[in-house]
Coordinates of C-alpha atoms in Angstrom, one line a residue:
F273 CA 95.2 -38.5 -29.6
P274 CA 91.5 -38.1 -30.5
C275 CA 90.8 -41.4 -32.2
A276 CA 88.6 -43.0 -29.5
Y277 CA 86.7 -45.1 -32.1
R278 CA 88.6 -47.2 -34.6
T279 CA 87.6 -47.0 -38.3
P280 CA 89.8 -47.8 -41.3
F281 CA 90.6 -44.1 -41.4
T282 CA 91.7 -43.8 -37.8
H283 CA 93.5 -47.2 -38.0
T284 CA 95.6 -45.8 -40.9
L285 CA 96.2 -42.7 -38.9
H286 CA 97.5 -44.7 -36.0
L287 CA 99.9 -46.5 -38.3
F288 CA 101.1 -43.2 -39.9
L289 CA 101.7 -41.7 -36.5
S290 CA 103.7 -44.8 -35.4
G291 CA 105.8 -44.6 -38.6
H292 CA 106.4 -40.9 -38.1
M293 CA 107.7 -41.4 -34.6
I294 CA 110.0 -44.2 -35.8
D295 CA 111.3 -42.1 -38.7
T296 CA 111.9 -39.1 -36.4
L297 CA 114.1 -41.3 -34.1
R298 CA 115.9 -42.7 -37.2
W299 CA 116.6 -39.2 -38.6
K300 CA 117.8 -38.0 -35.2
R301 CA 120.4 -40.8 -35.1
R302 CA 121.5 -39.9 -38.6
V303 CA 121.9 -36.2 -37.7
M304 CA 124.0 -37.2 -34.7
K305 CA 126.2 -39.3 -36.9
G306 CA 126.6 -36.5 -39.4
K307 CA 124.8 -38.3 -42.2
R308 CA 121.9 -35.8 -42.5
S309 CA 121.8 -32.0 -42.0
S310 CA 119.7 -30.8 -39.0
E311 CA 117.9 -28.2 -41.2
A312 CA 116.6 -30.8 -43.6
V313 CA 115.4 -33.1 -40.8
V314 CA 113.7 -30.2 -39.0
R315 CA 111.9 -29.2 -42.2
K316 CA 110.8 -32.8 -42.8
V317 CA 109.6 -33.3 -39.2
F318 CA 107.8 -30.0 -39.2
T319 CA 106.0 -30.8 -42.5
R320 CA 104.9 -34.2 -41.3
T321 CA 103.8 -32.8 -38.0
L322 CA 101.6 -30.2 -39.6
L323 CA 100.0 -33.0 -41.8
L324 CA 99.4 -35.1 -38.7
C325 CA 97.8 -32.2 -36.9
A326 CA 95.4 -31.7 -39.9
L327 CA 94.6 -35.4 -40.0
C328 CA 94.0 -35.5 -36.2
F329 CA 91.6 -32.6 -36.5
V330 CA 89.6 -34.5 -39.2
S331 CA 89.7 -37.6 -37.1
A332 CA 88.4 -35.8 -34.1
K333 CA 85.4 -34.5 -36.2
I334 CA 84.7 -38.0 -37.4
T335 CA 85.0 -39.7 -34.0
S336 CA 82.9 -37.0 -32.3
E337 CA 80.0 -38.0 -34.5
R338 CA 80.6 -41.7 -34.0
R339 CA 80.8 -43.8 -30.8
V340 CA 82.1 -43.2 -27.4
G341 CA 82.4 -46.1 -25.1
G342 CA 80.6 -48.4 -27.5
V343 CA 77.5 -46.2 -28.0
T344 CA 76.7 -43.4 -30.4
S345 CA 77.5 -39.9 -29.1
S346 CA 74.2 -38.6 -30.4
C347 CA 70.6 -39.5 -29.9
T348 CA 67.5 -40.3 -32.0
M349 CA 64.5 -38.4 -30.7
V350 CA 61.0 -40.0 -30.9
L351 CA 58.2 -37.5 -30.6
N352 CA 54.6 -38.7 -30.0
G353 CA 52.2 -36.8 -32.3
F354 CA 48.5 -36.8 -32.4
S355 CA 46.8 -33.4 -33.0
R356 CA 48.8 -30.3 -31.9
E357 CA 50.5 -29.9 -35.3
H358 CA 51.7 -26.3 -34.8
V359 CA 53.4 -26.9 -31.5
L360 CA 54.7 -30.3 -32.8
T361 CA 56.2 -28.6 -35.8
A362 CA 58.0 -26.0 -33.7
L363 CA 59.3 -28.5 -31.3
A364 CA 60.5 -30.9 -34.0
L365 CA 62.4 -28.0 -35.6
H366 CA 63.7 -27.0 -32.2
Y367 CA 65.1 -30.4 -31.4
S368 CA 66.4 -31.1 -34.9
A369 CA 68.6 -28.0 -34.7
M370 CA 70.5 -29.6 -31.7
E371 CA 73.8 -31.1 -32.4
V372 CA 73.3 -34.0 -30.0
V373 CA 70.1 -35.0 -31.9
N374 CA 70.9 -37.0 -35.1
K375 CA 67.3 -37.6 -36.1
V376 CA 63.8 -36.6 -35.0
R377 CA 61.1 -39.2 -35.7
V378 CA 57.5 -38.3 -35.2
V379 CA 55.2 -41.2 -34.5
W380 CA 51.9 -39.9 -35.7
G381 CA 49.0 -41.9 -34.1
N382 CA 46.0 -40.0 -35.3
T383 CA 44.4 -42.2 -38.0
K384 CA 41.7 -39.7 -38.7
Q385 CA 43.9 -36.6 -39.3
H386 CA 46.8 -36.3 -41.7
P387 CA 49.6 -33.9 -40.5
E388 CA 49.6 -31.6 -43.5
F389 CA 50.8 -28.6 -41.7
F390 CA 53.6 -30.5 -40.1
F391 CA 54.8 -32.0 -43.4
S392 CA 54.7 -28.7 -45.4
H393 CA 56.4 -26.6 -42.7
T394 CA 59.2 -28.9 -41.6
K395 CA 60.2 -29.5 -45.2
S396 CA 60.3 -25.8 -45.9
V397 CA 63.4 -25.7 -43.6
S398 CA 65.6 -28.0 -45.6
R399 CA 68.6 -27.8 -43.3
L400 CA 66.5 -29.1 -40.5
G401 CA 63.7 -30.9 -42.4
D402 CA 66.2 -33.5 -43.6
K403 CA 66.6 -34.6 -40.0
I404 CA 62.9 -35.0 -39.5
E405 CA 60.7 -37.9 -40.5
V406 CA 57.2 -39.1 -39.7
I407 CA 56.1 -42.7 -39.0
M408 CA 52.4 -43.0 -39.8
T409 CA 51.0 -45.8 -37.5
P410 CA 48.0 -47.8 -38.7
T411 CA 46.3 -47.5 -35.3
D412 CA 46.2 -45.2 -32.3
D413 CA 48.3 -47.4 -30.0
L414 CA 50.5 -46.0 -27.2
N415 CA 52.7 -49.1 -27.6
D416 CA 53.9 -47.5 -30.9
R417 CA 55.9 -45.0 -28.9
F418 CA 58.4 -47.8 -28.4
L419 CA 58.4 -49.3 -31.8
P420 CA 61.9 -50.7 -32.5
I421 CA 62.2 -48.9 -35.8
A422 CA 65.2 -50.4 -37.7
P423 CA 67.4 -47.3 -38.0
L424 CA 67.2 -46.7 -34.3
R425 CA 69.4 -49.8 -33.8
E426 CA 72.3 -47.6 -35.2
S427 CA 71.8 -45.1 -32.3
R428 CA 71.6 -46.7 -28.9
C429 CA 70.6 -43.4 -27.3
V430 CA 66.9 -42.7 -27.7
I431 CA 65.0 -39.8 -26.4
I432 CA 61.2 -40.4 -26.0
A433 CA 59.3 -37.1 -25.6
D434 CA 55.7 -35.8 -25.7
D435 CA 54.6 -33.3 -28.4
D436 CA 53.7 -30.7 -25.7
V437 CA 56.9 -30.6 -23.7
Y438 CA 59.6 -28.0 -24.2
V439 CA 63.2 -28.8 -23.1
D440 CA 66.0 -26.4 -24.0
E441 CA 69.3 -27.5 -25.6
R442 CA 71.3 -27.2 -22.4
T443 CA 69.1 -29.6 -20.6
V444 CA 68.9 -32.1 -23.5
N445 CA 72.7 -32.1 -23.6
A446 CA 72.8 -32.6 -19.8
A447 CA 70.3 -35.5 -20.0
H448 CA 72.4 -37.1 -22.8
A449 CA 75.6 -36.7 -20.7
L450 CA 74.0 -38.2 -17.6
W451 CA 72.6 -41.1 -19.6
M452 CA 76.1 -41.8 -21.0
K453 CA 77.2 -42.5 -17.4
H454 CA 74.1 -44.7 -16.6
Q455 CA 73.3 -46.4 -19.9
T456 CA 71.3 -49.3 -18.4
Q457 CA 68.9 -46.9 -16.7
I458 CA 66.1 -44.5 -17.7
V459 CA 67.1 -40.8 -17.3
G460 CA 64.4 -38.3 -17.4
L461 CA 62.8 -35.0 -16.3
F462 CA 59.4 -35.9 -14.9
P463 CA 59.6 -38.2 -11.8
R464 CA 56.7 -40.2 -10.3
A465 CA 56.6 -43.0 -7.7
H466 CA 54.7 -46.0 -6.5
T467 CA 53.3 -46.2 -3.0
V468 CA 52.9 -49.6 -1.2
T469 CA 50.2 -49.8 1.5
S470 CA 48.3 -52.6 3.2
Q471 CA 45.6 -52.1 0.5
G472 CA 48.1 -52.6 -2.4
T473 CA 50.3 -50.5 -4.7
F474 CA 49.2 -47.1 -5.8
Y475 CA 50.5 -44.4 -8.2
N476 CA 52.0 -41.3 -6.7
S477 CA 51.9 -38.3 -9.1
N478 CA 53.6 -36.0 -6.6
P479 CA 56.5 -37.7 -4.9
K480 CA 58.3 -35.6 -2.3
Y481 CA 61.3 -37.5 -1.1
R482 CA 61.9 -40.4 -3.5
Y483 CA 60.8 -41.5 -6.9
S484 CA 60.7 -44.8 -8.9
I485 CA 59.2 -43.9 -12.3
I486 CA 60.2 -41.5 -15.1
L487 CA 57.4 -40.4 -17.4
T488 CA 57.6 -40.6 -21.2
K489 CA 57.1 -36.8 -21.3
F490 CA 60.9 -36.8 -21.6
M491 CA 63.0 -39.9 -21.0
V492 CA 66.4 -41.1 -22.3
L493 CA 67.1 -44.8 -22.6
D494 CA 68.9 -47.5 -24.5
S495 CA 67.3 -48.5 -27.8
A496 CA 67.7 -52.1 -26.7
Y497 CA 64.7 -51.5 -24.4
L498 CA 62.5 -50.7 -27.4
D499 CA 63.2 -54.2 -28.7
A500 CA 62.6 -55.7 -25.3
Y501 CA 59.3 -53.9 -25.0
S502 CA 58.0 -54.8 -28.4
N503 CA 59.5 -58.3 -28.8
Q504 CA 60.3 -59.8 -25.4
M505 CA 57.8 -58.4 -23.0
P506 CA 54.7 -60.5 -22.6
A507 CA 52.1 -59.5 -25.2
S508 CA 49.4 -59.4 -22.5
V509 CA 51.1 -56.2 -21.2
R510 CA 50.9 -54.5 -24.6
D511 CA 47.4 -55.7 -25.0
Y512 CA 46.5 -54.1 -21.6
V513 CA 48.1 -50.8 -22.6
R514 CA 46.3 -50.8 -25.9
E515 CA 43.0 -51.5 -24.3
K516 CA 43.3 -48.9 -21.6
G517 CA 45.0 -46.2 -23.7
N518 CA 47.3 -45.5 -20.8
C519 CA 50.3 -46.6 -18.7
E520 CA 52.9 -47.4 -21.4
D521 CA 55.3 -45.5 -19.3
I522 CA 54.6 -47.5 -16.2
A523 CA 55.1 -50.7 -18.3
M524 CA 58.4 -49.5 -19.6
N525 CA 59.7 -48.5 -16.1
Y526 CA 58.8 -51.9 -14.8
L527 CA 60.5 -53.6 -17.7
V528 CA 63.7 -51.6 -17.5
T529 CA 64.0 -51.9 -13.7
S530 CA 63.5 -55.7 -13.9
L531 CA 66.1 -56.0 -16.6
S532 CA 68.7 -53.6 -15.1
N533 CA 67.9 -54.1 -11.4
K534 CA 68.5 -50.3 -11.0
S535 CA 66.4 -47.3 -10.3
P536 CA 65.6 -44.6 -12.8
I537 CA 67.4 -41.3 -12.7
Y538 CA 65.8 -37.9 -12.4
L539 CA 67.5 -34.8 -13.9
R540 CA 66.4 -31.6 -12.2
D541 CA 65.5 -28.9 -14.6
S542 CA 63.9 -25.6 -13.8
T543 CA 63.3 -24.6 -17.5
K544 CA 61.2 -27.4 -18.8
I545 CA 57.7 -26.4 -19.9
D546 CA 54.7 -28.6 -20.3
F547 CA 52.5 -27.1 -23.0
G548 CA 49.7 -29.5 -22.3
G549 CA 48.3 -27.4 -19.5
K550 CA 44.7 -28.4 -18.8
T551 CA 44.5 -30.5 -22.0
G552 CA 46.9 -33.2 -20.8
I553 CA 45.9 -36.8 -20.4
Y554 CA 46.2 -36.5 -16.6
N555 CA 43.1 -34.2 -16.7
R556 CA 40.8 -36.8 -18.1
P557 CA 38.1 -38.1 -15.7
G558 CA 39.3 -41.3 -14.0
H559 CA 42.9 -40.9 -14.9
V560 CA 44.2 -41.3 -11.4
N561 CA 42.1 -44.4 -10.8
A562 CA 43.3 -45.8 -14.1
R563 CA 47.0 -45.3 -13.1
D564 CA 46.3 -47.0 -9.7
E565 CA 44.8 -49.9 -11.6
C566 CA 47.9 -50.1 -13.8
M567 CA 50.2 -50.3 -10.8
R568 CA 48.4 -53.4 -9.8
Q569 CA 47.7 -55.1 -13.1
I570 CA 51.0 -54.5 -15.1
P571 CA 53.3 -56.2 -12.5
E572 CA 51.1 -59.3 -12.5
L573 CA 51.1 -59.5 -16.3
L574 CA 54.8 -58.8 -16.5
D575 CA 55.5 -61.2 -13.7
S576 CA 57.7 -58.6 -12.0
Q577 CA 56.9 -56.5 -8.9
L578 CA 60.2 -54.6 -9.2
L579 CA 60.4 -50.8 -9.0
I580 CA 63.3 -49.3 -7.2
Y581 CA 63.3 -46.0 -5.3
N582 CA 65.9 -43.3 -5.9
D583 CA 66.2 -40.3 -3.5
V584 CA 68.9 -38.5 -5.5
A585 CA 68.1 -35.6 -7.9
F586 CA 70.8 -35.0 -10.4
T587 CA 71.8 -31.7 -12.0
A588 CA 74.3 -31.0 -14.8
N589 CA 77.1 -30.7 -12.3
A590 CA 76.1 -32.2 -9.0
E591 CA 73.8 -34.6 -7.0
E592 CA 71.4 -33.5 -4.3
R593 CA 68.6 -34.7 -2.2
F594 CA 65.3 -35.3 -4.1
M595 CA 62.7 -32.9 -2.7
G596 CA 60.0 -33.2 -5.4
D597 CA 59.7 -31.8 -8.9
S598 CA 58.7 -28.2 -9.5
F599 CA 56.7 -29.0 -12.6
V600 CA 54.6 -31.9 -11.3
H601 CA 51.6 -31.2 -13.4
G602 CA 52.9 -28.6 -15.9
T603 CA 51.5 -25.1 -15.9
E604 CA 48.2 -23.3 -15.3
F605 CA 47.6 -22.6 -18.9
D606 CA 45.1 -23.9 -21.4
L607 CA 46.7 -24.5 -24.8
K608 CA 43.3 -24.0 -26.5
E609 CA 43.5 -20.3 -25.7
L610 CA 46.5 -19.8 -27.9
D611 CA 45.6 -18.6 -31.4
F612 CA 47.7 -20.2 -34.2
S613 CA 45.6 -19.1 -37.1
H614 CA 48.1 -16.4 -38.2
I615 CA 50.9 -18.9 -38.6
Q616 CA 52.1 -19.2 -42.2
D617 CA 55.5 -20.8 -42.0
S618 CA 57.9 -22.7 -39.7
A619 CA 59.5 -19.4 -38.4
D620 CA 56.1 -18.2 -37.3
S621 CA 55.5 -21.6 -35.6
I622 CA 58.8 -21.4 -33.7
Q623 CA 58.1 -17.8 -32.6
A624 CA 54.6 -18.8 -31.4
V625 CA 56.0 -21.5 -29.2
E626 CA 58.6 -19.2 -27.9
R627 CA 55.9 -16.6 -27.0
L628 CA 53.8 -19.3 -25.3
R629 CA 56.9 -20.5 -23.4
H630 CA 57.5 -17.0 -22.1
Q631 CA 53.8 -16.7 -21.1
L632 CA 54.0 -19.9 -19.2
V633 CA 57.2 -18.9 -17.5
T634 CA 55.6 -15.6 -16.5
I635 CA 52.5 -17.3 -15.1
R636 CA 54.6 -19.8 -13.2
S637 CA 56.9 -17.1 -11.7
K638 CA 53.9 -15.2 -10.4
S639 CA 52.6 -18.3 -8.7
L640 CA 55.8 -19.1 -6.8

C-alpha cells in the first residue's frame, strides 16, 4: 500500500480500505448462508476494488512528492551567482527541469551588477521559470550561500552548488538517494582533505587515499545545518569568512562533522564538469596559502578540531576504495574564450552550455 506519509487524504483511504475488507468478509458470509447472490457480491467487490486502485494511484502520486522517512523526497537547490549569467541561466534551467529538484534558488551576490539576462531568459520558459527565484543579497558575502531562507525549512534536502559546475540528472538523483541514507552527513562530488604534520594542519586539494572535506561546488546536506551555520555557529567564524572571502566550505565541513561526529561522503562521478576552468577562485594568487590559514584559524574560532577521514568512494550502486577524484581542478579550458554574444534566448543558452560541455569532455578525454 503506497501511503508512506499520512495526510488527511491517505488517512481516509486507510479507513476506506479497512472498511472494504470488513465488508468483503461480511458479504462472503452472507453468500455462504444463501442470503446474497454471488454475482451481486462479485460485482460490488470488483467495483470497489477498481475505485480503491484509482485512489491508491492518486495517493502514490501525492506521497511521492511529500515525505519519505520524515524528510521531503525532493531537494531545494541553491546556486551561487555572481557574474556568469549565461552559464548560470542554462544551469538553473537544467536543474529546474529535474523532478528531484523542487526549487532552484539563485543567491546573487554581485551588488554592482543586476542579473538582467538571467531574469529575462528564465522567465521566458514559464514551465521551468516558475521553479526559479533569485535572492538578491545586500553584500558580497560567501556566508550568504548558507542563508536559512524560510521556505527551505519545508525541504530538508538542500543542494548547494556553484554557478560553473555541470552535474547531469542521473548523478543528481544518485546524490539525493545517497543522502537519504546518510542524512546527518554531507554528500558531495568534490573531495578534499586536511593533512596534519608537526608544523600544523594544512589543506590538501588533491587527496589520493582518503578525504575529509566536501566542497560547495556540489554538496547535499540537511537544511538544519544552514540554521546552525547562520544562527548557532560563533559569529567570529562568519566574520573570518567574510573578511577573507574564502573558506565557507571549510567552516561548514567543520560544523557538520562536529555536530554529527561523522565523516562526509564522496560520490564518484565521471561526468561532472567544472566550467570555471582557469577562472576559478583556486587560480587566484595566494589561494593555497589562504586555505592553509583557514585550516588553522577556523577550528580555533569554532572551538572544534574535528574533521574525520573517509576512505570510501560511493557510486550509485556500490562502494569502493577512494583513489582520488578525476576532476580535482576542473578542466583545462578558459571560460572567457567562449563567445556568448549570439545568445538570444534560454534555448540558445542551454545549447551553448551543452556545446561547452562536449568541448570540455573532448579536451579531457585527449588528456587521459
